[in-house]
Amino acid sequence: MAPKLPVLRRARSLPLLFLANFVVLQLQCSYGLPLQNEPRQIYIIYLGGRQSDDADLVTASHHDLLASVVGSKQEAVESIIYSYRHGFSGFAALLTKSQSTKIAGLPGVVSVTKNRVHHTRTTRSWDFVGLHYNDDQPNGLLAKAAKYGDDVIVGVIDSGFWPESPSYADHGYGPPPSRWKGVCQGGDDGSFGPNNCNRKVIGARWYAAGVSDDKERLKGEYMSPRDAEGHGTHTSSTAAGNVVGNVSFHGLAAGAARGGAPRARLAIYKACWGAPPLSGSCDDADVMKAMDDAVHDGVDVLSVSIGGPSETPGTLHVVASGVTVVYAAGNDGPVAQMVENSSPWLFTVAATTVDRMFPTAITLGNNQIVHGQSLYVGTQGREDHFHEVVPLVNSGCDPEYVNSSDVKGKIVFCITPDSLYPSATVTAVAQLVLDNGGKGFIFTGYNRDNIVRWEPVTSKMIPFILIDLEVAYHILQYCISTDGTPRAKISLAQTTFGTGVPAPKVAVFSSRGPSAVYPGVLKPDIAAPGVNILAAAPQIPYYKEQLGGVLYHFESGTSMATPHVSGIVALLKSLHPDWSPAALKSALMTTALTTDNNGIPIQADGNPVKIADAFDYGAGFVNPTKADDPGLIYDIQPSDYLRFFDCTGGLGTNDNCTAPRASVVDLNLPSIAIPSLKAPQTVTRTVTNVGRQTNAVYRAVLQPPPGVEMSVEPSVLVFDAKRKAQSFKVAFKATRRFQGDYTFGSLAWHDGGSHWVRIPVAVRIVIQDLYSTVS
């Protein structure tokens, strides 16, 4: 117990008053008691792995630990807002800065961090990746063999869900799996009750302690698992939503919407808050408690479409419990080194396009037809005739200039030399054109892979058309050369898909590697569809007013790519329930595609477009039909992560920190990244035969990175009933000595038949470590 502070009476002189206050200050600092007026905020105390299987004992230990700092067990209990006691050990508590400093020095405390905020980052996409729902389609038997994910439990940490959507109906479902231990948590505002869960969505929880004092983020929110933002409804229905026929966005992208594992069960964990016009944001304290509960509840896969500058502690322990954790790579591309969620045990997903576009015809007054891209659907009717074109060339797309110009009844045409106007400016101009009675808005820009950003504008009758500079030049030439007033007519957007649309392409916004946190870990891991994805929408006022009350709408982002991989993992988990999270990740990475639907190397959108490399898409584009039988896998036990990382970042308890730290390059990942190749270097990998043929022979096929000599020993691996796992060494040597950039290659094992087990390789030749070459 901390001693009682002395009662100070009025000092007779200023020096005595100063001395008395100094004594009080020293006592407060020594015993971790709050300084006068020192504010309290949420801190996360992470203790690593659990010391007991009894959750109540774990929580009691949290109370005891905090009581030693705050002065009493009662105050400790009142200060703790979450106790993490299922997947890992730790707690979130309201503390002062001095108390957080005090507790950080106690034995057994791995880390103490302030509560941080992370941000939330279809009809065609599943067919495009080869997961056809109908048996008579090519590759349609994979989903059927996996029973469409039946009884696999997919957990989604996001902004909640809209229970009335047909994507969550439970017709034809049996009782929840017997291993399920979760709950259906009601709301505080009557917006959600136990009857809003069913045999499809078997559990739902919500977490608001981290955001309880933020009135701005809670404005318009439901204090329940009900989704007020839309992000969680979109991602969860993409991962495991029901098959819902005849859906579209006002006629665009018509077809059947479904999740990757449409018969899987869903467990919803609402930890992200912010109703439109805000975007969802998620506090560490809430996300960690959601993960902790997910482990307790019995989920098989955890889909987390959030990101930020730092990672959430405790994810390794979730993976160690057997749960595959799928995370978004982030939306900060195409700049290098911006990939998020790069811990090696996470499955980090980049975003790509699919083979679908929405061309929109612009007919000029001379009857020449050019095309742009839009989602113009004319929900409020349209006038099918020509309108005057107002070209804004010298003024660019300045909102003030547009607002002061006469645009009523006209089509505004903006052309800028650099085509780099920020999206917020474009949105503002489009809204001004609409508000001032304009009939259309044509704008030049480089490819952003994000036309859905202007989805609310397009549904209000005004056509918003994005064009490139070549098309803009033709429109401008017409405007200059015509004798009369330049005019144009804009048609409704159309849907086109197939091999005529080269895909996939890595999306512009998808965050690129290498990882600044773990340079020796190649990230992202894989790429999946994340551009213009159609999925379920909540029926909130924003969607009714802005989007015309649609049940399904478009979103783009690595947030959309993440649930695609989560759904595929659920299918594989159904087929291979004994596979570890590392094995599931390996199966998808080693079978990924590096060529598009026309057999051409996958490209990465940007300015300019380039051939994609491993820092754009990891191992490549997800190819689930091959992942069921990958031949070989690169497996990892949770203890291996602890051994290689030696508790860096709070990955284990003190007992795990005694082994010498090994090189992360030798962690048995299905990829190789060498960030500093100065002298010859050798790495080790182990593969396990999981193919249908017990007796198999695999031969190495090398594609060395340019400037690097690469060899494998042994170059032939022989497997039989006794030798199911084989190790090999890969040697790297620079052909020249220089301070270089990364170059890329690959290593594949081929059995002479259908198995090509390929992993990406990234190597940077250097003379000196930590030597920046930017200028």
XYZ file of N, CA and C in Angstrom, residues 322-427:
318
model
N -4.152 -20.931 -33.338
C -4.671 -21.632 -34.502
C -5.568 -20.815 -35.401
N -5.708 -19.524 -35.110
C -6.566 -18.648 -35.901
C -5.721 -17.936 -36.966
N -6.112 -18.056 -38.225
C -5.455 -17.312 -39.299
C -5.940 -15.868 -39.251
N -5.021 -14.919 -39.146
C -5.364 -13.501 -39.053
C -4.988 -12.836 -40.375
N -5.999 -12.344 -41.085
C -5.815 -11.734 -42.402
C -5.979 -10.230 -42.256
N -4.975 -9.490 -42.706
C -4.930 -8.040 -42.530
C -4.776 -7.330 -43.871
N -5.224 -6.082 -43.926
C -5.058 -5.237 -45.105
C -3.641 -4.680 -45.151
N -3.094 -4.554 -46.368
C -1.744 -4.019 -46.548
C -1.698 -2.505 -46.439
N -2.856 -1.837 -46.555
C -2.895 -0.381 -46.478
C -3.175 0.252 -47.832
N -3.597 1.524 -47.788
C -4.007 2.248 -48.989
C -3.132 3.458 -49.263
N -1.827 3.327 -49.062
C -0.908 4.453 -49.235
C 0.001 4.293 -50.439
N -0.363 3.431 -51.404
C 0.429 3.274 -52.609
C 0.252 4.451 -53.551
N 1.069 4.524 -54.600
C 2.085 3.531 -54.966
C 3.468 3.807 -54.393
N 3.556 4.618 -53.332
C 4.849 4.935 -52.722
C 5.422 3.691 -52.054
N 6.729 3.488 -52.191
C 7.391 2.325 -51.598
C 7.482 2.466 -50.081
N 7.667 1.345 -49.411
C 7.908 1.241 -47.968
C 6.717 1.669 -47.112
N 5.514 1.650 -47.663
C 4.337 2.074 -46.912
C 3.450 0.904 -46.493
N 3.856 -0.320 -46.776
C 3.021 -1.465 -46.422
C 2.830 -1.539 -44.914
N 1.607 -1.842 -44.516
C 1.263 -1.938 -43.100
C 1.064 -3.400 -42.710
N 0.973 -3.622 -41.398
C 0.676 -4.964 -40.873
C 1.644 -6.002 -41.437
N 2.921 -5.754 -41.213
C 3.970 -6.551 -41.861
C 4.588 -7.618 -40.963
N 4.011 -7.893 -39.809
C 4.522 -8.987 -38.987
C 4.428 -10.297 -39.767
N 5.411 -11.168 -39.653
C 5.450 -12.355 -40.514
C 4.332 -13.359 -40.259
N 3.718 -13.342 -39.091
C 2.656 -14.301 -38.798
C 1.304 -13.833 -39.338
N 1.208 -12.563 -39.773
C -0.025 -12.059 -40.355
C -0.070 -12.379 -41.844
N -1.268 -12.494 -42.379
C -1.479 -12.699 -43.810
C -1.872 -11.341 -44.379
N -0.944 -10.669 -45.046
C -1.093 -9.278 -45.451
C -1.465 -9.202 -46.927
N -2.557 -8.488 -47.237
C -3.177 -8.574 -48.551
C -3.136 -7.236 -49.285
N -2.611 -7.264 -50.514
C -2.640 -6.126 -51.432
C -3.919 -6.184 -52.260
N -4.222 -5.094 -52.965
C -5.465 -5.009 -53.731
C -5.175 -4.931 -55.226
N -6.045 -5.551 -56.022
C -5.941 -5.504 -57.474
C -7.303 -5.167 -58.088
N -7.253 -4.901 -59.384
C -8.467 -4.753 -60.170
C -9.018 -6.133 -60.520
N -10.216 -6.161 -61.090
C -10.779 -7.361 -61.700
C -11.036 -7.042 -63.171
N -11.473 -8.042 -63.922
C -11.656 -7.861 -65.365
C -13.008 -7.221 -65.674
N -13.264 -6.078 -65.055
C -14.538 -5.388 -65.259
C -14.299 -3.886 -65.280
N -14.926 -3.210 -66.224
C -14.834 -1.760 -66.323
C -16.219 -1.192 -66.584
N -16.327 0.129 -66.447
C -17.600 0.818 -66.646
C -17.408 1.962 -67.645
N -17.235 1.615 -68.920
C -17.008 2.649 -69.931
C -18.234 3.530 -70.117
N -17.985 4.804 -70.332
C -19.047 5.792 -70.510
C -18.756 6.594 -71.765
N -19.671 6.566 -72.720
C -19.467 7.223 -74.013
C -19.768 8.715 -73.928
N -18.879 9.518 -74.519
C -19.078 10.958 -74.649
C -19.145 11.257 -76.150
N -20.301 11.684 -76.617
C -20.473 12.012 -78.030
C -20.314 13.512 -78.208
N -19.309 13.902 -78.983
C -19.048 15.327 -79.225
C -19.978 15.853 -80.310
N -20.018 17.167 -80.439
C -20.907 17.793 -81.407
C -20.601 17.430 -82.841
N -19.393 16.983 -83.138
C -19.036 16.543 -84.497
C -19.278 15.045 -84.681
N -20.013 14.430 -83.731
C -20.371 13.014 -83.737
C -19.200 12.077 -83.451
N -18.044 12.631 -83.067
C -16.947 11.777 -82.633
C -17.274 11.243 -81.239
N -17.005 9.967 -81.012
C -17.297 9.345 -79.717
C -15.987 8.983 -79.023
N -15.809 9.445 -77.801
C -14.678 9.071 -76.955
C -15.247 8.442 -75.689
N -14.393 7.753 -74.949
C -14.877 7.047 -73.757
C -14.067 7.419 -72.526
N -14.752 7.529 -71.420
C -14.135 7.643 -70.116
C -14.679 6.557 -69.207
N -14.432 6.707 -67.917
C -14.933 5.744 -66.939
C -15.798 6.488 -65.917
N -16.918 5.864 -65.551
C -17.778 6.474 -64.532
C -18.727 5.423 -63.989
N -19.510 5.821 -62.992
C -20.605 5.006 -62.478
C -21.928 5.739 -62.701
N -21.995 6.500 -63.783
C -23.188 7.301 -64.067
C -24.371 6.400 -64.395
N -25.387 6.446 -63.534
C -26.546 5.573 -63.709
C -27.846 6.343 -63.878
N -27.802 7.676 -63.731
C -28.987 8.484 -63.995
C -30.185 8.107 -63.160
N -30.022 7.993 -61.859
C -31.121 7.532 -60.997
C -32.275 8.519 -60.942
N -32.014 9.789 -61.195
C -33.073 10.801 -61.140
C -33.503 11.246 -62.539
N -33.256 10.404 -63.511
C -33.627 10.732 -64.875
C -32.535 11.535 -65.555
N -32.579 11.595 -66.878
C -31.560 12.342 -67.602
C -32.155 12.857 -68.906
N -31.518 13.885 -69.439
C -31.909 14.436 -70.725
C -30.965 13.885 -71.782
N -31.516 13.107 -72.710
C -30.680 12.431 -73.698
C -30.440 13.351 -74.897
N -29.771 14.511 -74.646
C -29.416 15.383 -75.754
C -28.155 16.167 -75.406
N -27.697 16.954 -76.355
C -26.414 17.640 -76.225
C -26.533 18.858 -75.309
N -25.409 19.150 -74.633
C -25.299 20.330 -73.788
C -23.999 21.058 -74.114
N -23.988 22.331 -73.825
C -22.794 23.130 -74.048
C -21.644 22.632 -73.165
N -20.435 22.614 -73.719
C -19.238 22.217 -72.978
C -18.465 23.470 -72.583
N -18.142 23.596 -71.304
C -17.353 24.720 -70.797
C -15.963 24.205 -70.454
N -14.962 24.428 -71.343
C -13.610 23.945 -71.050
C -12.895 24.881 -70.079
N -12.409 24.324 -68.981
C -11.629 25.092 -67.999
C -10.188 24.614 -68.091
N -9.396 25.300 -68.925
C -8.028 24.851 -69.178
C -7.040 25.644 -68.351
N -7.032 26.950 -68.524
C -6.047 27.781 -67.821
C -6.326 27.849 -66.331
N -7.608 27.854 -65.964
C -7.957 27.975 -64.552
C -7.898 26.636 -63.825
N -7.741 25.558 -64.589
C -7.731 24.245 -63.959
C -9.075 23.925 -63.361
N -9.069 23.243 -62.249
C -10.324 22.855 -61.586
C -10.415 23.518 -60.231
N -10.287 24.820 -60.211
C -10.346 25.549 -58.955
C -11.795 25.684 -58.505
N -12.142 25.189 -57.320
C -13.541 25.240 -56.878
C -14.112 26.651 -56.861
N -13.332 27.646 -56.441
C -13.845 29.015 -56.384
C -14.179 29.528 -57.783
N -13.331 29.215 -58.752
C -13.584 29.658 -60.123
C -14.845 28.996 -60.675
N -14.979 27.685 -60.418
C -16.170 26.975 -60.893
C -17.422 27.541 -60.242
N -17.346 27.857 -58.974
C -18.504 28.363 -58.248
C -18.936 29.730 -58.749
N -17.981 30.505 -59.283
C -18.299 31.846 -59.770
C -18.653 31.865 -61.252
N -18.560 30.718 -61.919
C -18.843 30.645 -63.353
C -20.283 30.212 -63.591
N -20.784 30.538 -64.774
C -22.132 30.132 -65.156
C -22.066 28.731 -65.745
N -22.428 27.742 -64.948
C -22.368 26.358 -65.416
C -23.748 25.732 -65.535
N -24.790 26.487 -65.295
C -26.134 25.921 -65.331
C -26.461 25.401 -66.736
N -26.881 24.147 -66.786
C -27.248 23.530 -68.050
C -26.059 23.159 -68.924
N -24.850 23.195 -68.366
C -23.646 22.958 -69.160
C -22.829 21.790 -68.600
N -21.937 21.278 -69.435
C -20.981 20.243 -69.031
C -19.639 20.910 -68.777
N -19.125 20.777 -67.585
C -17.830 21.369 -67.224
C -16.726 20.379 -67.584
N -15.726 20.885 -68.291
C -14.609 20.052 -68.749
C -13.317 20.647 -68.201
N -12.685 19.943 -67.258
C -11.444 20.414 -66.637
C -10.267 19.618 -67.183
N -9.236 20.339 -67.590
C -8.011 19.669 -68.007
C -6.848 20.343 -67.303
N -6.019 19.533 -66.652
C -4.854 20.045 -65.943
C -3.614 19.340 -66.463
N -2.514 20.047 -66.652
C -1.322 19.436 -67.245
C -0.768 18.278 -66.440
N -0.794 18.386 -65.105
C -0.164 17.335 -64.310
C -1.137 16.234 -63.913
N -2.444 16.494 -64.042
C -3.474 15.500 -63.729
C -3.355 14.970 -62.304
N -2.861 15.808 -61.412
C -2.608 15.327 -60.053
C -3.442 16.052 -59.001
N -4.560 16.626 -59.416
C -5.405 17.287 -58.435
C -5.895 16.296 -57.393
N -5.873 16.686 -56.119
C -6.301 15.739 -55.081
C -7.776 15.393 -55.213
N -8.116 14.183 -54.749
C -9.487 13.695 -54.871
C -10.476 14.624 -54.185
N -10.080 15.226 -53.054
C -10.992 16.105 -52.335
C -11.381 17.302 -53.198
N -10.429 17.835 -53.979
C -10.717 18.962 -54.857
C -11.684 18.547 -55.954
N -11.456 17.389 -56.533
C -12.330 16.890 -57.591
C -13.750 16.712 -57.060
N -13.879 16.133 -55.889
C -15.190 15.926 -55.293
C -15.896 17.257 -55.051
